[in-house]
Short mmCIF file of C-alpha atoms in Angstrom, two decimals:
data_model
loop_
_atom_site.label_atom_id
_atom_site.label_comp_id
_atom_site.label_asym_id
_atom_site.label_seq_id
_atom_site.Cartn_x
_atom_site.Cartn_y
_atom_site.Cartn_z
CA MET C 19 137.50 -51.21 139.81
CA ARG C 20 134.00 -50.11 140.22
CA LEU C 21 132.16 -50.58 137.13
CA ALA C 22 129.14 -50.88 135.18
CA PHE C 23 129.11 -53.09 131.54
CA MET C 24 126.18 -52.80 129.05
CA GLY C 25 125.65 -54.68 126.75
CA THR C 26 123.30 -56.57 124.88
CA PRO C 27 123.87 -59.37 122.30
CA ASP C 28 126.37 -62.02 121.97
CA PHE C 29 129.68 -60.73 121.51
CA ALA C 30 129.30 -58.73 124.40
CA VAL C 31 129.06 -61.85 126.88
CA PRO C 32 133.31 -62.63 126.85
CA ALA C 33 134.04 -58.94 127.85
CA LEU C 34 131.59 -59.38 130.85
CA HIS C 35 133.47 -62.90 131.60
CA ALA C 36 136.48 -61.74 130.83
CA LEU C 37 136.18 -58.40 133.71
CA HIS C 38 134.37 -60.49 136.56
CA ALA C 39 137.34 -63.21 135.85
CA ALA C 40 140.21 -60.56 136.13
CA GLY C 41 138.68 -59.39 140.07
CA HIS C 42 136.48 -55.94 138.99
CA GLU C 43 133.50 -54.92 140.88
CA ILE C 44 130.67 -54.99 138.38
CA VAL C 45 128.30 -52.80 140.79
CA ALA C 46 125.65 -52.77 137.38
CA VAL C 47 125.01 -54.79 134.10
CA TYR C 48 122.73 -52.65 132.10
CA SER C 49 121.40 -54.53 128.68
CA GLN C 50 118.29 -54.26 126.61
CA PRO C 51 115.11 -55.31 127.72
CA PRO C 52 114.32 -58.46 126.76
CA ARG C 53 111.69 -59.36 123.65
CA PRO C 54 109.63 -61.48 122.32
CA ALA C 55 110.79 -64.50 120.64
CA GLY C 56 110.32 -67.92 119.00
CA ARG C 57 106.62 -69.41 118.30
CA GLY C 58 105.02 -68.44 121.59
CA GLN C 59 106.29 -64.94 121.64
CA ALA C 60 107.55 -64.99 125.05
CA LEU C 61 109.55 -63.12 126.54
CA ARG C 62 113.40 -63.53 125.92
CA PRO C 63 116.39 -62.37 128.37
CA SER C 64 119.29 -60.72 125.78
CA PRO C 65 122.63 -62.82 126.17
CA VAL C 66 124.13 -60.71 128.60
CA GLN C 67 121.38 -60.18 131.01
CA THR C 68 121.21 -64.09 131.24
CA ALA C 69 125.43 -64.43 131.84
CA ALA C 70 125.23 -61.11 134.30
CA GLU C 71 122.22 -63.29 135.92
CA ALA C 72 124.03 -66.45 136.39
CA LEU C 73 127.57 -64.10 137.96
CA GLY C 74 125.05 -63.30 140.05
CA LEU C 75 124.77 -59.12 139.50
CA PRO C 76 122.28 -57.01 139.64
CA VAL C 77 121.09 -56.03 136.09
CA ARG C 78 119.52 -53.19 134.83
CA THR C 79 117.14 -52.78 131.31
CA PRO C 80 115.82 -49.49 130.89
CA ALA C 81 113.59 -49.00 127.56
CA ARG C 82 115.69 -45.31 127.20
CA LEU C 83 118.25 -43.54 128.61
CA ARG C 84 118.37 -40.16 126.57
CA THR C 85 115.34 -38.17 128.96
CA ASN C 86 115.77 -41.07 131.69
CA VAL C 87 116.60 -38.50 134.24
CA ALA C 88 115.87 -41.15 137.08
CA GLU C 89 118.06 -43.66 135.42
CA HIS C 90 120.73 -40.68 134.68
CA ASP C 91 120.32 -40.78 138.58
CA ILE C 92 120.69 -43.84 139.36
CA PHE C 93 124.31 -44.42 137.24
CA ARG C 94 125.58 -41.24 138.95
CA SER C 95 124.37 -43.04 142.51
CA LEU C 96 126.72 -46.09 141.54
CA GLU C 97 129.67 -44.18 141.66
CA LEU C 98 131.87 -45.69 138.97
CA ASP C 99 135.75 -45.80 137.57
CA ALA C 100 134.30 -46.52 134.53
CA ALA C 101 131.76 -48.05 132.11
CA ILE C 102 132.44 -50.96 129.71
CA VAL C 103 130.32 -50.65 126.58
CA ALA C 104 130.08 -53.31 123.46
CA ALA C 105 127.10 -53.62 121.41
CA TYR C 106 124.47 -52.13 123.82
CA GLY C 107 122.22 -50.66 121.19
CA LEU C 108 121.12 -46.81 123.09
CA ILE C 109 122.89 -44.03 122.84
CA LEU C 110 124.24 -42.73 126.02
CA PRO C 111 123.26 -39.08 126.58
CA ALA C 112 126.27 -36.66 127.95
CA ALA C 113 124.72 -37.31 131.57
CA MET C 114 126.02 -40.71 131.88
CA LEU C 115 128.71 -40.45 129.58
CA ASP C 116 130.59 -38.16 131.94
CA THR C 117 129.60 -39.62 135.35
CA PRO C 118 132.68 -42.57 135.46
CA ARG C 119 136.10 -41.45 136.72
CA ARG C 120 137.83 -42.51 134.06
CA GLY C 121 134.51 -41.99 131.22
CA CYS C 122 132.70 -44.78 128.72
CA LEU C 123 135.12 -47.22 127.21
CA ASN C 124 133.60 -49.11 124.11
CA ILE C 125 134.56 -52.53 122.74
CA HIS C 126 134.01 -51.11 119.00
CA ALA C 127 134.69 -54.36 116.47
CA SER C 128 136.79 -52.41 113.84
CA LEU C 129 139.84 -50.63 113.24
CA LEU C 130 138.67 -46.81 113.56
CA PRO C 131 137.73 -44.80 112.14
CA ARG C 132 136.96 -47.67 109.50
CA TRP C 133 133.45 -48.98 109.79
CA ARG C 134 132.16 -46.46 112.78
CA GLY C 135 127.47 -47.51 113.16
CA ALA C 136 125.71 -50.77 113.38
CA ALA C 137 127.59 -53.49 111.81
CA PRO C 138 130.99 -53.15 111.36
CA ILE C 139 131.96 -57.21 110.65
CA GLN C 140 129.32 -57.55 107.83
CA ALA C 141 130.86 -54.18 106.26
CA ALA C 142 134.70 -55.45 106.52
CA ILE C 143 133.56 -58.93 105.10
CA LEU C 144 131.86 -57.04 101.49
CA ALA C 145 134.13 -54.72 100.75
CA GLY C 146 136.77 -57.11 100.32
CA ASP C 147 138.87 -55.95 103.46
CA GLY C 148 142.13 -57.11 104.27
CA GLU C 149 141.58 -57.30 107.77
CA SER C 150 139.35 -56.14 110.53
CA GLY C 151 140.23 -56.07 114.58
CA VAL C 152 138.56 -54.43 117.32
CA THR C 153 139.39 -50.30 118.99
CA ILE C 154 138.82 -49.49 122.32
CA MET C 155 137.65 -46.21 122.54
CA GLN C 156 136.77 -43.06 124.50
CA MET C 157 132.93 -42.68 124.42
CA ASP C 158 132.07 -39.20 123.72
CA GLU C 159 128.91 -38.03 122.23
CA GLY C 160 129.86 -38.85 118.49
CA LEU C 161 128.69 -42.48 116.33
CA ASP C 162 132.29 -43.81 116.88
CA THR C 163 133.87 -40.68 117.48
CA GLY C 164 135.71 -41.15 120.40
CA ALA C 165 139.87 -40.99 120.89
CA MET C 166 141.62 -44.45 120.93
CA LEU C 167 142.87 -46.46 123.81
CA LEU C 168 143.67 -49.97 122.42
CA SER C 169 143.67 -51.90 118.75
CA ASP C 170 144.52 -55.00 117.50
CA ARG C 171 143.91 -56.50 114.44
CA ILE C 172 143.03 -59.76 112.05
CA ALA C 173 143.67 -61.08 108.99
CA LEU C 174 140.41 -61.74 106.71
CA THR C 175 140.74 -64.70 104.27
CA GLY C 176 138.44 -65.87 101.52
CA ARG C 177 136.58 -68.35 104.10
CA THR C 178 136.15 -65.37 106.94
CA THR C 179 132.36 -65.49 107.84
CA ALA C 180 130.38 -62.48 109.94
CA THR C 181 129.92 -65.63 112.39
CA SER C 182 133.76 -66.19 112.29
CA LEU C 183 135.24 -62.92 112.45
CA HIS C 184 132.14 -62.00 115.21
CA ASP C 185 133.87 -64.77 117.39
CA ASP C 186 137.13 -63.69 117.20
CA LEU C 187 136.66 -60.31 117.53
CA ALA C 188 134.55 -61.01 120.87
CA ALA C 189 137.45 -62.70 122.09
CA MET C 190 139.79 -59.82 121.50
CA GLY C 191 138.04 -57.71 123.01
CA ALA C 192 137.18 -58.88 125.76
CA ARG C 193 141.30 -59.33 126.21
CA LEU C 194 142.30 -55.67 125.09
CA VAL C 195 139.06 -54.19 127.26
CA VAL C 196 140.96 -55.97 130.90
CA SER C 197 144.17 -54.86 129.01
CA ALA C 198 142.49 -50.78 129.25
CA LEU C 199 141.80 -50.88 132.17
CA ALA C 200 144.72 -52.47 133.52
CA ASP C 201 146.91 -49.66 132.02
CA PRO C 202 146.21 -46.12 133.45
CA SER C 203 149.63 -44.90 131.51
CA LEU C 204 147.64 -44.97 127.92
CA VAL C 205 146.91 -42.01 126.16
CA PRO C 206 143.68 -41.58 123.90
CA ARG C 207 144.91 -40.59 120.59
CA PRO C 208 142.26 -38.74 118.62
CA GLN C 209 140.77 -40.83 115.43
CA PRO C 210 143.11 -39.93 112.05
CA GLU C 211 140.35 -37.74 110.06
CA GLY C 212 140.78 -39.49 106.68
CA GLY C 213 139.00 -43.25 105.87
CA VAL C 214 135.75 -42.52 107.74
CA THR C 215 133.45 -44.98 106.96
CA TYR C 216 129.92 -46.37 108.17
CA ALA C 217 128.18 -49.41 108.00
CA ALA C 218 124.39 -48.99 108.19
CA ARG C 219 122.15 -51.04 109.98
CA LEU C 220 121.56 -54.18 107.78
CA THR C 221 117.44 -55.34 106.58
CA ARG C 222 116.43 -58.33 105.83
CA GLU C 223 116.97 -57.24 101.80
CA ASP C 224 120.63 -56.72 102.44
CA GLY C 225 120.83 -60.72 101.90
CA ARG C 226 118.94 -60.87 98.48
CA ILE C 227 121.43 -61.75 96.08
CA ASP C 228 121.72 -59.97 92.36
CA TRP C 229 123.11 -62.98 90.10
CA GLY C 230 124.26 -59.85 88.03
CA HIS C 231 126.74 -58.76 90.21
CA ASP C 232 130.32 -60.66 89.81
CA ALA C 233 131.12 -64.09 91.98
CA ALA C 234 133.79 -62.57 94.21
CA ALA C 235 131.14 -59.75 95.34
CA ILE C 236 128.58 -62.83 95.96
CA ASP C 237 130.71 -64.99 97.83
CA ARG C 238 131.72 -62.20 100.14
CA GLN C 239 127.88 -61.06 100.47
CA ILE C 240 126.51 -65.22 101.32
CA ARG C 241 129.59 -65.24 103.89
CA ALA C 242 128.77 -61.56 105.47
CA MET C 243 125.02 -62.45 105.56
CA THR C 244 125.82 -65.34 108.34
CA PRO C 245 123.64 -65.93 110.07
CA TRP C 246 122.10 -62.82 109.89
CA PRO C 247 120.11 -61.65 107.73
CA GLY C 248 121.11 -64.55 105.62
CA SER C 249 121.54 -64.63 101.92
CA PHE C 250 118.75 -66.28 99.96
CA THR C 251 117.46 -66.33 96.44
CA THR C 252 114.36 -67.50 94.85
CA VAL C 253 113.23 -69.95 91.73
CA ASP C 254 109.47 -70.30 90.60
CA GLY C 255 108.69 -67.75 93.67
CA ILE C 256 109.73 -70.17 96.16
CA VAL C 257 112.39 -68.50 98.22
CA LEU C 258 116.23 -70.44 99.03
CA LYS C 259 118.64 -69.82 101.88
CA ILE C 260 121.94 -69.86 101.06
CA GLY C 261 124.08 -71.13 103.71
CA ALA C 262 127.67 -71.49 101.93
CA ALA C 263 128.93 -71.12 98.54
CA GLY C 264 132.32 -70.73 97.13
CA LEU C 265 134.52 -69.56 93.83
CA ALA C 266 133.71 -71.88 90.81
CA GLY C 267 136.22 -72.42 87.63
CA ALA C 268 133.71 -73.11 85.25
CA THR C 269 133.57 -71.73 82.05
CA VAL C 270 129.99 -69.69 81.64
CA PRO C 271 129.23 -69.88 78.08
CA PRO C 272 128.59 -66.01 76.25
CA GLY C 273 125.13 -64.62 76.13
CA THR C 274 124.19 -66.87 79.65
CA HIS C 275 121.98 -65.28 81.68
CA PRO C 276 123.22 -64.69 85.27
CA GLY C 277 121.55 -66.75 87.80
CA THR C 278 121.46 -69.68 85.52
CA VAL C 279 121.99 -73.20 87.06
CA LEU C 280 125.39 -74.41 85.09
CA ASP C 281 125.21 -78.29 85.57
CA ASN C 282 124.30 -81.02 88.26
CA GLU C 283 126.02 -78.82 90.68
CA LEU C 284 124.72 -75.99 91.87
CA THR C 285 127.68 -74.32 89.69
CA ILE C 286 125.16 -70.92 89.22
CA ALA C 287 126.41 -67.86 86.20
CA CYS C 288 127.04 -64.37 87.60
CA GLY C 289 127.62 -61.54 86.16
CA ARG C 290 131.02 -62.10 86.28
CA GLY C 291 132.40 -65.64 86.86
CA ALA C 292 130.12 -68.74 88.73
CA LEU C 293 129.53 -69.36 91.99
CA ARG C 294 129.14 -72.82 93.22
CA ILE C 295 126.59 -73.23 96.04
CA THR C 296 127.25 -76.18 99.21
CA ARG C 297 124.78 -75.82 101.77
CA LEU C 298 121.19 -74.39 101.41
CA GLN C 299 117.68 -74.31 102.47
CA ARG C 300 113.70 -74.58 101.15
CA PRO C 301 110.99 -73.39 103.48
CA GLY C 302 110.33 -75.29 105.95
CA ARG C 303 113.71 -77.81 105.63
CA GLY C 304 117.01 -77.30 107.73
CA MET C 305 120.16 -76.26 105.83
CA MET C 306 121.58 -78.88 104.34
CA ASP C 307 124.77 -79.89 102.04
CA ALA C 308 124.07 -79.48 98.17
CA ASP C 309 124.02 -83.00 97.34
CA ALA C 310 121.91 -83.80 100.02
CA PHE C 311 119.54 -81.01 98.85
CA LEU C 312 119.30 -82.10 95.14
CA ARG C 313 118.49 -85.47 95.75
CA GLY C 314 115.67 -84.42 97.32
CA GLN C 315 115.22 -80.59 95.48
CA PRO C 316 116.78 -81.13 91.58
CA VAL C 317 117.68 -78.23 90.13
CA PRO C 318 118.27 -78.76 86.41
CA PRO C 319 120.90 -76.73 84.37
CA GLY C 320 118.91 -74.25 82.53
CA THR C 321 116.95 -73.51 85.85
CA ARG C 322 117.32 -69.73 86.40
CA LEU C 323 117.31 -68.65 90.05
CA GLY C 324 116.01 -64.43 90.94
CA THR C 325 112.99 -65.57 89.70
#
């Protein structure tokens, strides 16, 4: 098929490679413009742009689309069978959605209608969902409201992180979108009216740990916020980034203030239960195992985190 591919982050790269390997004619790749990055703030192309250029595919990086009539005309001139969208980051107007013969198909990282919106991977872990997945959706002008073509699911466990789920769903989405294009008999199914939830865009503040929450919720937060924005707490005004933790069976003495260090293994009292920090990082240092951290920076029992 004659396709345009529209995506920006790492999540979209496996789908681009899969469509190319399947023999589709990808006549244009759309990605968000290069952004300043690193200490020198040099412009850095997105992962999708980098992957597309390595494949020898033409790349377009418009900064906006909604009122960009010139870009609408260019898109129309491509004479597409379909456009594939994966975490592109720009809203497609009707003038573009209606152009390809088979429309625009979105690779969405949730089992719709659960977790429409910007951060479905993190939201599923935070909520303690037992499963997640990918939905291939026929796009319309709503926010992830289009009819569904295909979906598949994956179980979530107490060890699932946003990093591992991201990678699993990226591979799943690549497989599903190739299958969707190969099967012209698929009939789009409207999303169920019930069970709609929304996953808001994350901010850095979403990573701040409130030790007054129960240990299981904080564990999910740490796993969901890996790698970005990262979970963090403070001790004596110093920010500590928490890379990994696990539920601890330690008994919390009655009256213990949440955030109190209980032992020499970084077991922390929570609003309910306790959590043991296993990897952490202080400013200017790399992420390290807790025992290595404590050899250089003791955190004695009785220390209060979150202060």
